[in-house]
Coordinates of C-alpha atoms and ligand atoms in Angstrom, one line a residue:
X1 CA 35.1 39.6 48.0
X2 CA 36.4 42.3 50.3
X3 CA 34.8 43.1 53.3
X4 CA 33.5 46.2 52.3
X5 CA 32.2 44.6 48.7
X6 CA 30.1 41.9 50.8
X7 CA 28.8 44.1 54.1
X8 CA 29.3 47.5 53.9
X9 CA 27.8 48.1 50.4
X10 CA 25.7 45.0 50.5
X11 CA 21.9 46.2 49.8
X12 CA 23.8 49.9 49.3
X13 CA 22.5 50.0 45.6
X14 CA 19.9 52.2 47.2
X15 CA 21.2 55.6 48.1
X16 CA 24.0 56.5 50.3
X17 CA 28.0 56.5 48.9
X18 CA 29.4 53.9 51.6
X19 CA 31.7 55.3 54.1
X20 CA 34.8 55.1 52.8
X21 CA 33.6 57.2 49.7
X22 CA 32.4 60.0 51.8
X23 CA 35.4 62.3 51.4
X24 CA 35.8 63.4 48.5
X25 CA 39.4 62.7 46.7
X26 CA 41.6 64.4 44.1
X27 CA 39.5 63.6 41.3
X28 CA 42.3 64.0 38.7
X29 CA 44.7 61.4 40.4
X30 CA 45.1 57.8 39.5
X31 CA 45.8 55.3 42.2
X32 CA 48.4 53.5 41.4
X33 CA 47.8 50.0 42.6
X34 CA 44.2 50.2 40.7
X35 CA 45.9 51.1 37.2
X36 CA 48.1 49.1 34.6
X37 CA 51.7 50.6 34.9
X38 CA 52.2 52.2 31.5
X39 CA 49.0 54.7 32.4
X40 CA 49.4 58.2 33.1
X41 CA 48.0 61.3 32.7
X42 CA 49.5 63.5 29.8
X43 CA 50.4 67.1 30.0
X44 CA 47.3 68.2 28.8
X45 CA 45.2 66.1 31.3
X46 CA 44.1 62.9 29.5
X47 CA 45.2 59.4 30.2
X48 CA 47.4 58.0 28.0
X49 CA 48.3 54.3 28.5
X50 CA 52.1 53.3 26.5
X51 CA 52.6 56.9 25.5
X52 CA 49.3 56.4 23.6
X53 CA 46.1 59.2 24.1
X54 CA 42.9 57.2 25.3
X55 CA 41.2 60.0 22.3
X56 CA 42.9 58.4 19.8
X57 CA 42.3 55.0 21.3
X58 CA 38.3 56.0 21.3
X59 CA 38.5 57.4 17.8
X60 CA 40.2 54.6 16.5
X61 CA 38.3 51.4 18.2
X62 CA 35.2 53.5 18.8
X63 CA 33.7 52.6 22.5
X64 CA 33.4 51.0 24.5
X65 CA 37.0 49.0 24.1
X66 CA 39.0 47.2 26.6
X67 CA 42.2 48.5 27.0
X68 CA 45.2 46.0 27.5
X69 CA 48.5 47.4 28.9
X70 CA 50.5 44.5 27.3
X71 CA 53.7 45.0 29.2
X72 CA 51.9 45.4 32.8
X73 CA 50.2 41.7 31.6
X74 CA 53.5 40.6 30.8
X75 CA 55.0 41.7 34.0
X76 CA 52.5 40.2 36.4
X77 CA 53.1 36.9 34.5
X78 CA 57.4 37.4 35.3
X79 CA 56.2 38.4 38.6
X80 CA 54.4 35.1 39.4
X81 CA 56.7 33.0 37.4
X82 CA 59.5 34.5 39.9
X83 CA 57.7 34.2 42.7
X84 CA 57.1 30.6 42.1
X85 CA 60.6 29.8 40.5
X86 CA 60.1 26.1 41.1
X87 CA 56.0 25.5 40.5
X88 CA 54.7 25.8 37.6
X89 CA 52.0 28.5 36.7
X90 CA 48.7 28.1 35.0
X91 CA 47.6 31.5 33.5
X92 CA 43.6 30.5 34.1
X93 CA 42.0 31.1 31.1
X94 CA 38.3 32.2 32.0
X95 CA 39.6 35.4 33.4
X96 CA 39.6 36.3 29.7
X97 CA 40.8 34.1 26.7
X98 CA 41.8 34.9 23.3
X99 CA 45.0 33.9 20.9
X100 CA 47.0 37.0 21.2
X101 CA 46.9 36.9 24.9
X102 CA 47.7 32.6 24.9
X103 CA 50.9 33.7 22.7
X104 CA 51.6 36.1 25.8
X105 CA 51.4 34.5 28.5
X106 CA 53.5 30.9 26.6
X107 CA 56.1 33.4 25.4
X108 CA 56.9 34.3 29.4
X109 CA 56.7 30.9 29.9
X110 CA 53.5 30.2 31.6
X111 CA 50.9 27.3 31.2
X112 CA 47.6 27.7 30.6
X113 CA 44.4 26.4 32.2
X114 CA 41.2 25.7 30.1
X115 CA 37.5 24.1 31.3
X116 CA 35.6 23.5 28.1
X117 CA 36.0 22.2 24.7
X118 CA 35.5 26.6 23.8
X119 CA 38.6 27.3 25.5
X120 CA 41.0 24.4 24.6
X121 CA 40.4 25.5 20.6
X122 CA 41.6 28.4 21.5
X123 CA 44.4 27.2 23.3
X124 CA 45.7 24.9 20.5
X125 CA 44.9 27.3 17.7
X126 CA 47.7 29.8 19.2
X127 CA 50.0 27.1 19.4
X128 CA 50.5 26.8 23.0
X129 CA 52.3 23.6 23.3
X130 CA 49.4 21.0 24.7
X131 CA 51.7 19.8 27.0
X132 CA 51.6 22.7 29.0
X133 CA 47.5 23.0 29.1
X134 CA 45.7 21.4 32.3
X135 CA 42.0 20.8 31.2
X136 CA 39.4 21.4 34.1
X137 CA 35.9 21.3 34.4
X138 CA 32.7 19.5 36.4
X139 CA 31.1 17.8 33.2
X140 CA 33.6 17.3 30.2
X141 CA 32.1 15.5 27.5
X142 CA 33.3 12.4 25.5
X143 CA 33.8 14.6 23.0
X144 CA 36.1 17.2 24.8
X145 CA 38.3 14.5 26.7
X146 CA 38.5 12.8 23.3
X147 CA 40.2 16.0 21.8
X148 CA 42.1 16.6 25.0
X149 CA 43.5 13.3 24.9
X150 CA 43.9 13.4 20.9
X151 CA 45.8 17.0 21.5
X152 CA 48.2 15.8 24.1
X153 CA 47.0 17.8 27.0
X154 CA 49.8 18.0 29.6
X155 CA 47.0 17.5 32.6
X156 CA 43.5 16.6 33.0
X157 CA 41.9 17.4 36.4
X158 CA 39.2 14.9 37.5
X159 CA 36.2 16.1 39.0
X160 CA 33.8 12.9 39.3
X161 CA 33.9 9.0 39.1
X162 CA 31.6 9.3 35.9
X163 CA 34.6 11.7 34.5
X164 CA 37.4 8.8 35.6
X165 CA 34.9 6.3 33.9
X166 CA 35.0 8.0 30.8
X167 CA 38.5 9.1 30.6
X168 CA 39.8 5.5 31.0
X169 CA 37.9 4.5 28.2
X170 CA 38.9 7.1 26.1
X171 CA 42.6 6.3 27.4
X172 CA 42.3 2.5 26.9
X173 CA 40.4 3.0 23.3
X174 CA 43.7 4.9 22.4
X175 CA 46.5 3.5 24.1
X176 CA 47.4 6.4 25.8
X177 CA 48.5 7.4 29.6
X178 CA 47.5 10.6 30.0
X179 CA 48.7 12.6 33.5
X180 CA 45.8 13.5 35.7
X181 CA 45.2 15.2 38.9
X182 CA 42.2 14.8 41.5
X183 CA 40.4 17.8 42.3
X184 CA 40.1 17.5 46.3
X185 CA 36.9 19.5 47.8
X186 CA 39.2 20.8 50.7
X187 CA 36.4 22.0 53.0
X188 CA 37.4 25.7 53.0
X189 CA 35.8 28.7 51.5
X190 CA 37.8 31.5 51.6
X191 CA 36.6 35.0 51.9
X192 CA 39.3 37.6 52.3
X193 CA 40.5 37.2 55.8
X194 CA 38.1 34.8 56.8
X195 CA 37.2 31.6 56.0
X196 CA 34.7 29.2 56.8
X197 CA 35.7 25.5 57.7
X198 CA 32.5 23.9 57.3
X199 CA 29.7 23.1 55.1
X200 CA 31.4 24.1 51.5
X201 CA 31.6 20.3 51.0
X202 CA 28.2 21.1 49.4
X203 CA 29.2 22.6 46.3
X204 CA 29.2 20.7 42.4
X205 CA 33.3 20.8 41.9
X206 CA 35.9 18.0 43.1
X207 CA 35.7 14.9 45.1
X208 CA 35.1 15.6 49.0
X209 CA 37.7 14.9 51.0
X210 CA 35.7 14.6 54.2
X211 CA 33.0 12.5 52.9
X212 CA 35.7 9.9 51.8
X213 CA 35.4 10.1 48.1
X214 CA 38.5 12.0 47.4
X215 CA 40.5 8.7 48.6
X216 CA 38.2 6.8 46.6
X217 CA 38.6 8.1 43.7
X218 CA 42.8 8.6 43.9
X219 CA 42.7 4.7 45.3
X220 CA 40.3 4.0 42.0
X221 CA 42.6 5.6 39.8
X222 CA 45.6 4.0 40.9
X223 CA 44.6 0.7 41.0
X224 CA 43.2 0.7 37.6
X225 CA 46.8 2.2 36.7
X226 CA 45.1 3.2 33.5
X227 CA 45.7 7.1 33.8
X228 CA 48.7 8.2 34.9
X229 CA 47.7 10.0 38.7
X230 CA 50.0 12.5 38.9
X231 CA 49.2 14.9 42.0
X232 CA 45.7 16.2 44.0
X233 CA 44.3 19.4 43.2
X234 CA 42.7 22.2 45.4
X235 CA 41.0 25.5 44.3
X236 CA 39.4 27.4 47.4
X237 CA 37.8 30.2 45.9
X238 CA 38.4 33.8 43.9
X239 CA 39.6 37.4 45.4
X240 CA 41.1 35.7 48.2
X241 CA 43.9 38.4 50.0
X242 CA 44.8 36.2 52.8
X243 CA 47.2 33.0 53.0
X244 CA 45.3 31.4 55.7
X245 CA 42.8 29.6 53.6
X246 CA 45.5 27.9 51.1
X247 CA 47.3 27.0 54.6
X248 CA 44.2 24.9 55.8
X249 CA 43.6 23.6 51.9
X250 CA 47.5 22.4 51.9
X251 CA 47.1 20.7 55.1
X252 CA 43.9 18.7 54.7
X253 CA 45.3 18.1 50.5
X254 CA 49.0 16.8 52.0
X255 CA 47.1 15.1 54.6
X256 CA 45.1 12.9 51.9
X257 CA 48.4 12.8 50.2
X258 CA 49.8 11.0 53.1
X259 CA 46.8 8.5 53.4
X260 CA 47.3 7.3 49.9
X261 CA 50.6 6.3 50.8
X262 CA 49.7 4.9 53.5
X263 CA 47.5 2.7 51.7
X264 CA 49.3 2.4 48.4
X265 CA 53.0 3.0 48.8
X266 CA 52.8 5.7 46.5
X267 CA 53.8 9.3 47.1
X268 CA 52.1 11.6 44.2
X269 CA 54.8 14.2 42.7
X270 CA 52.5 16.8 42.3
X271 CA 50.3 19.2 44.1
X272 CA 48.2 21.9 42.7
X273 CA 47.2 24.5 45.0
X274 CA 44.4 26.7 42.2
X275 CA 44.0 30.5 41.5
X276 CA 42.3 32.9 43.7
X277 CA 44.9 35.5 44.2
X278 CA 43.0 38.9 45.1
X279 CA 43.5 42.4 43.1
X280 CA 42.5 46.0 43.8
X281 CA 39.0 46.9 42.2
X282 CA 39.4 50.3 44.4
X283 CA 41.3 52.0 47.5
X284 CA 40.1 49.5 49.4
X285 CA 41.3 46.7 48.6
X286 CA 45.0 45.5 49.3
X287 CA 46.8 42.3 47.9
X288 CA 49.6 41.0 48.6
X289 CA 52.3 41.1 45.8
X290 CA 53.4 37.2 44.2
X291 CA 56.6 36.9 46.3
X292 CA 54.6 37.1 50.0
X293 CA 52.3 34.7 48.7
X294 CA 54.7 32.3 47.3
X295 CA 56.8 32.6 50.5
X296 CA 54.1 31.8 52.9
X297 CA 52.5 28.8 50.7
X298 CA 55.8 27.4 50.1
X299 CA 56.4 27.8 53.9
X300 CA 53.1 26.0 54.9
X301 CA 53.9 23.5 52.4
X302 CA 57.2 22.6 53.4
X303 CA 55.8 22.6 57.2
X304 CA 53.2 19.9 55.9
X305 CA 55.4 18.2 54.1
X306 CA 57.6 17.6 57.3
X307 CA 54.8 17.0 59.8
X308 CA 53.4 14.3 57.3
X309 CA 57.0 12.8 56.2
X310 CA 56.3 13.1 52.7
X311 CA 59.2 14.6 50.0
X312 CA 57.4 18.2 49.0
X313 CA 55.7 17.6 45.7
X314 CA 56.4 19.9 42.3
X315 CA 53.5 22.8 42.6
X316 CA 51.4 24.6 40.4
X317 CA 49.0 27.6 41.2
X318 CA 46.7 28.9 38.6
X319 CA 46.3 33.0 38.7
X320 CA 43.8 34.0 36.5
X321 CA 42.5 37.3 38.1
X322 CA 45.5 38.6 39.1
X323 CA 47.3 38.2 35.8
X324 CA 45.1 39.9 33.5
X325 CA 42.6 41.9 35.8
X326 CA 45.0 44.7 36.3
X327 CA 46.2 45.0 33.0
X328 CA 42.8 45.9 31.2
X329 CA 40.9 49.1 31.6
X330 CA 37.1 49.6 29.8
X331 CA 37.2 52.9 28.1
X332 CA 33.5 54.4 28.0
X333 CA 32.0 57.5 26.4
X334 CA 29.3 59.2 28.3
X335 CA 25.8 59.8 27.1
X336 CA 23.6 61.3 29.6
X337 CA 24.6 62.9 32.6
X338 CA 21.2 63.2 35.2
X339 CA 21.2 64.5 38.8
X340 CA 19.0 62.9 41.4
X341 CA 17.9 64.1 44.8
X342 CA 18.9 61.2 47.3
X343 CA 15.8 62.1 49.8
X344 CA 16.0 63.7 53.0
X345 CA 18.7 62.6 55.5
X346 CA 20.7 60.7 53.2
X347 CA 24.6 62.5 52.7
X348 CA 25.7 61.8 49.3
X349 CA 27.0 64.9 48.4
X350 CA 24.4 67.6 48.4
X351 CA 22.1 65.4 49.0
X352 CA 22.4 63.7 45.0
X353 CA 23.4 61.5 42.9
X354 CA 24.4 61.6 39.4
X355 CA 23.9 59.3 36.8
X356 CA 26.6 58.7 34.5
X357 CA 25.6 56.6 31.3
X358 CA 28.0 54.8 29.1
X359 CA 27.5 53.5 26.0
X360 CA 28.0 49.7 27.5
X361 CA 27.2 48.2 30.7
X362 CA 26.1 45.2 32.7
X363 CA 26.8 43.8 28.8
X364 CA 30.4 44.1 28.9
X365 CA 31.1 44.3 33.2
X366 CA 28.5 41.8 34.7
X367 CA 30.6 41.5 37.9
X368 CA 28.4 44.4 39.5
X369 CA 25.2 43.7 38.9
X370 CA 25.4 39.8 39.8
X371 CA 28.2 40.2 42.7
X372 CA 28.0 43.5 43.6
X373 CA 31.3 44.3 42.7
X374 CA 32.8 47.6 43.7
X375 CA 34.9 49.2 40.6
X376 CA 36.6 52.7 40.7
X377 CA 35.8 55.4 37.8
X378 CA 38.2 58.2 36.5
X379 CA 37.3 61.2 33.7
X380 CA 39.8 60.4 31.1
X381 CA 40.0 62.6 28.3
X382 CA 41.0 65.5 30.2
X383 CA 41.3 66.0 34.0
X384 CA 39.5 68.9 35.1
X385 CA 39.5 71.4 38.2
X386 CA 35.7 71.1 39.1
X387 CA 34.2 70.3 42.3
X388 CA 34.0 66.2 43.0
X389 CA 30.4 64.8 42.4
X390 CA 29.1 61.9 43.9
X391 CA 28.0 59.7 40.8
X392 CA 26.9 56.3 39.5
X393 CA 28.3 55.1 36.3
X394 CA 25.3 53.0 34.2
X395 CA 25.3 51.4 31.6
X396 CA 23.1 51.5 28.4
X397 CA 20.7 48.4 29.5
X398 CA 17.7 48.2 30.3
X399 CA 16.7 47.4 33.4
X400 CA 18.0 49.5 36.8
X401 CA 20.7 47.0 37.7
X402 CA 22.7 47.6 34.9
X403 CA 25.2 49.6 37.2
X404 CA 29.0 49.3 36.6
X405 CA 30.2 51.3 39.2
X406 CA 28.0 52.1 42.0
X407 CA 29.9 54.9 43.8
X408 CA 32.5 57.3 42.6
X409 CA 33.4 60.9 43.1
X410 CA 33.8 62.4 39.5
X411 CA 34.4 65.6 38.5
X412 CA 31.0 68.0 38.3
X413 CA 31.4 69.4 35.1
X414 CA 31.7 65.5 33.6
X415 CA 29.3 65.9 30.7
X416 CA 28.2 63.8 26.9
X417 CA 31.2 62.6 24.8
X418 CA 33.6 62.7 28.0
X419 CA 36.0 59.4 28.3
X420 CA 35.4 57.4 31.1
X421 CA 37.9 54.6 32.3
X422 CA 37.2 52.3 34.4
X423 CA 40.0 49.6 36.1
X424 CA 40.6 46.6 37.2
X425 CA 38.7 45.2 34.2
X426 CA 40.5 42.4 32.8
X427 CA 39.2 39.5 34.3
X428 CA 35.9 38.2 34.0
X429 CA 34.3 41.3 32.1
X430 CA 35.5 40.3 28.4
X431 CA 35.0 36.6 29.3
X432 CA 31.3 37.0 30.6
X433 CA 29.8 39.7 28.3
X434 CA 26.6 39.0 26.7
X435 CA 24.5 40.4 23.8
X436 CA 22.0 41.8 26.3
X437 CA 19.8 43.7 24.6
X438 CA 21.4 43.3 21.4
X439 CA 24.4 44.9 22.3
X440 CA 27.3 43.4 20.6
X441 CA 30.6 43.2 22.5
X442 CA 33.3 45.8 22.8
X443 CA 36.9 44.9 21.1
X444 CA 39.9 43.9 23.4
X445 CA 42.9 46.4 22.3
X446 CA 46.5 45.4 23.1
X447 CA 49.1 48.6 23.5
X448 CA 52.5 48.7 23.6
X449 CA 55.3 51.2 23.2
X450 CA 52.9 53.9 22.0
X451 CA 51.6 51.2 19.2
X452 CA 47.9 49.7 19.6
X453 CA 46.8 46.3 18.3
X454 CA 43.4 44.4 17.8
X455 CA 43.2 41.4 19.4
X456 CA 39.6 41.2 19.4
X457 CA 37.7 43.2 16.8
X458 CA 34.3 44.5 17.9
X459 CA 31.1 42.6 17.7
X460 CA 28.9 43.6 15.0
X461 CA 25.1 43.8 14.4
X462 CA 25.9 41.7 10.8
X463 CA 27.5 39.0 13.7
X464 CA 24.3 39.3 16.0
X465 CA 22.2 38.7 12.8
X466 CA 24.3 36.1 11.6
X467 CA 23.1 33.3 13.9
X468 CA 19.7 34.4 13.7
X469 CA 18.4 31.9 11.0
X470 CA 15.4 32.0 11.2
Ligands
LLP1 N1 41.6 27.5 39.0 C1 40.4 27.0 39.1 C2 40.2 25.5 39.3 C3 39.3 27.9 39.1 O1 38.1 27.4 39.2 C4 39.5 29.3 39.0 C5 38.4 30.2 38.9 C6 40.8 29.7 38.8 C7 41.9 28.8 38.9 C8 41.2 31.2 38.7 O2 40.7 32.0 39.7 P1 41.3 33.5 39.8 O3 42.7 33.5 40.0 O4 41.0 34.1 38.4 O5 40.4 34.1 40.8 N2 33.4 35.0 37.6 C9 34.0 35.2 38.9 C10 35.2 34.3 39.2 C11 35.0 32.8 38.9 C12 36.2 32.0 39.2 C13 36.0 30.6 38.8 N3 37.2 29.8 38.9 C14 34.3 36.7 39.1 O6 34.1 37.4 38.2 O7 34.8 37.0 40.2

């Protein structure tokens, strides 16, 4: 998380906009780096995203809907795959998962990461070939390493000695060799432009490289010679806007990678090096684009690689975030509009807040309530010239968290059945909405040259009733 996201605004759900918020802005402009490409206003004021109106988006889809700018999507996925001409890259599925976007992201040649049994169906059911899926997760069952290994899963990604135990029984029972890689616990958590060296061994993923059982389990693996031990793994954290912490990861990883040749003779081909790659949520924030990234990891790398005389392994990253994140926007109708006084000495402006409600919330964008993450806001079916307001956009929920943005200027005249949008919503909002409160999920629209698609229809209250038997 940015610095502002983890300090400035920590324990800031109370009253006061945080600094940066405190002059007002040009309510009618979209940032550029916080919106999918093809979205603009119109002439007449409202966003229109691929020469289509968000009005006849909300009228068609009703609201809430995610919005998916297919060609920005598409374009983030060339960018990376540029970037990284020689690695291969995993679009990581949990950011948001569904057929349509699987067929994307293969068709511009990316591969595709999965972690449960959930996401590798839908993998396989939109034909991705298997060979380009890696399979992760802390506890995959018997049953989901079966099908991985039945499927023909391109690479599975250890993460305990009970995991090798049970893959090499699965591989022996079938005859098979399938290529695996060993997730390292590097040691490093990075946050932004910090990171902190110590004591992140004590987390549930990966072996631990400084308590010895990474080289266990890679010396385990290779003597058994049952699976086919292809490379090590890292994956140091999410939001991440600085190199430094993959340049500490690479080090200790290509270290390890040196010790098991040392003690085996064998130099692994591979090294994966995770997702994590920061996007803008608001002003605030500023990543890097693909190409610096790819530069400076291929540079610390190849440094590595030279300091430890090893050949530089084939690499893979896995973006999740920063592929889809960008691309999506949540389009909202408002509800209820209420102004509340902020109490005396507190400079919001005027001295109030006001509450913006929209028909979804902590349901369909969790990220805010659970880690207090800072989103930006925009009125989007029309601009207008009144004064800037500083409001809250809430959800429909009920209890007082239920916040989806916590601070943004919006227009004063924003009133019910306005358009809100809200950015920067692709990743990890479809992917972790719940039924709370028997809300049933928004649909995922996909538009493109002024044409909109489902890709996934809206939850119903027939679907909510459906599992409820009894
Ligand atoms: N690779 C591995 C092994 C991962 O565990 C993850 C994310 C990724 C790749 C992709 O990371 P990305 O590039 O999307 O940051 N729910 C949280 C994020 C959890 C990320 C878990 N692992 C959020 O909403 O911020």
């Amino acid at each position: 998380m940015r610095a502002h996201e983890a300090g400035a605004l920590h324990g800031d759900l109370g009253n006061r906009g945080p600094a940066w918020l405190r002059t007002p802005v040009d309510v009618n402009a979209l940032v550029p780096q916080l919106w999918p490409r093809n979205v603009a206003r119109a002439a007449d004021g409202a966003l229109a995203v691929a020469g289509l109106d968000v009005r006849e988006l909300a009228d068609g889809f009703g609201t809430p809907v995610y919005v998916l700018d297919e060609d920005d999507l598409r374009a983030r996925c060339r960018e990376f795959r540029a970037a990284f001409a020689d690695a291969d890259v995993y679009y990581a599925g949990k950011a948001f998962l569904c057929r349509a976007v699987v067929r994307m992201i293969a068709e511009e040649g990316m591969h595709l990461d999965v972690c449960t049994g959930g996401e590798l169906a839908v993998a396989l059911a939109a034909g991705i070939p298997p060979e380009r899926i890696g399979f992760h997760g802390n506890n995959k069952s018997v049953a989901e390493l079966g099908r991985a290994l039945d499927a023909g899963v391109g690479r599975i990604i250890l993460d305990s000695f009970d995991e090798i135990a049970r893959l090499t029984a699965l591989a022996r029972e079938r005859g098979v060799r399938p290529g695996v890689l060993i997730r390292v616990t590097v040691g490093v958590e990075a946050h932004t432009h910090e990171f902190i060296a110590t004591a992140h061994e004590d987390q549930k993923f990966g072996f631990s490289l400084a308590g010895g059982a990474a080289i266990a389990a890679a010396l385990r693996v290779l003597d058994e010679g049952v699976l086919d031990l292809r490379g090590l793994h890292s994956h140091i954290g999410s939001q991440i806007f600085d190199a430094s912490g993959f340049e500490v990861s690479a080090r200790r990883v290509l270290g390890l990678q040196a010790q098991i040749r040392d003690a085996r003779g064998v130099e692994l081909p591979e090294l994966d090096l995770g997702g994590g790659f920061g996007i803008a949520y608001t002003t605030q924030d500023d990543p890097a684009a693909p190409h610096e990234l790819a530069k400076r990891m291929r540079k610390i790398v190849e440094g590595e690689c030279q300091a430890e005389r090893l050949a530089v392994p084939h690499l893979s990253i896995e973006p999740g975030r920063a592929i889809v994140g960008p691309a999506v926007f949540t389009l909202y109708e408002v509800g209820t509009v209420k102004s509340v006084p902020l109490g005396t000495g507190i400079d919001g402006a005027d001295g109030r807040r006001s509450y913006v409600s929209v028909d979804g919330g902590m349901s369909d964008n969790i990220r805010t309530a659970l880690y207090d993450a800072s989103y930006s806001a925009t009125l989007a079916s029309r601009a207008s010239a009144a004064e800037p307001m500083l409001a809250r956009v809430v959800g429909k929920h009920c209890e007082s968290g239920d916040i989806v943005v916590k601070d943004e200027f919006l227009p004063a005249d924003v009133q019910p059945g306005d358009l809100l949008a809200v950015p920067g919503t692709g990743a990890y909002c479809r992917s972790m909405a719940s039924n709370y409160n028997h809300v049933p999920r928004p649909p995922v629209v996909a538009v493109r040259d002024g044409r909109a698609r489902l890709i996934v229809r809206r939850e119903t209250e027939e679907d909510l009733l459906a599992l409820d038997v009894g």
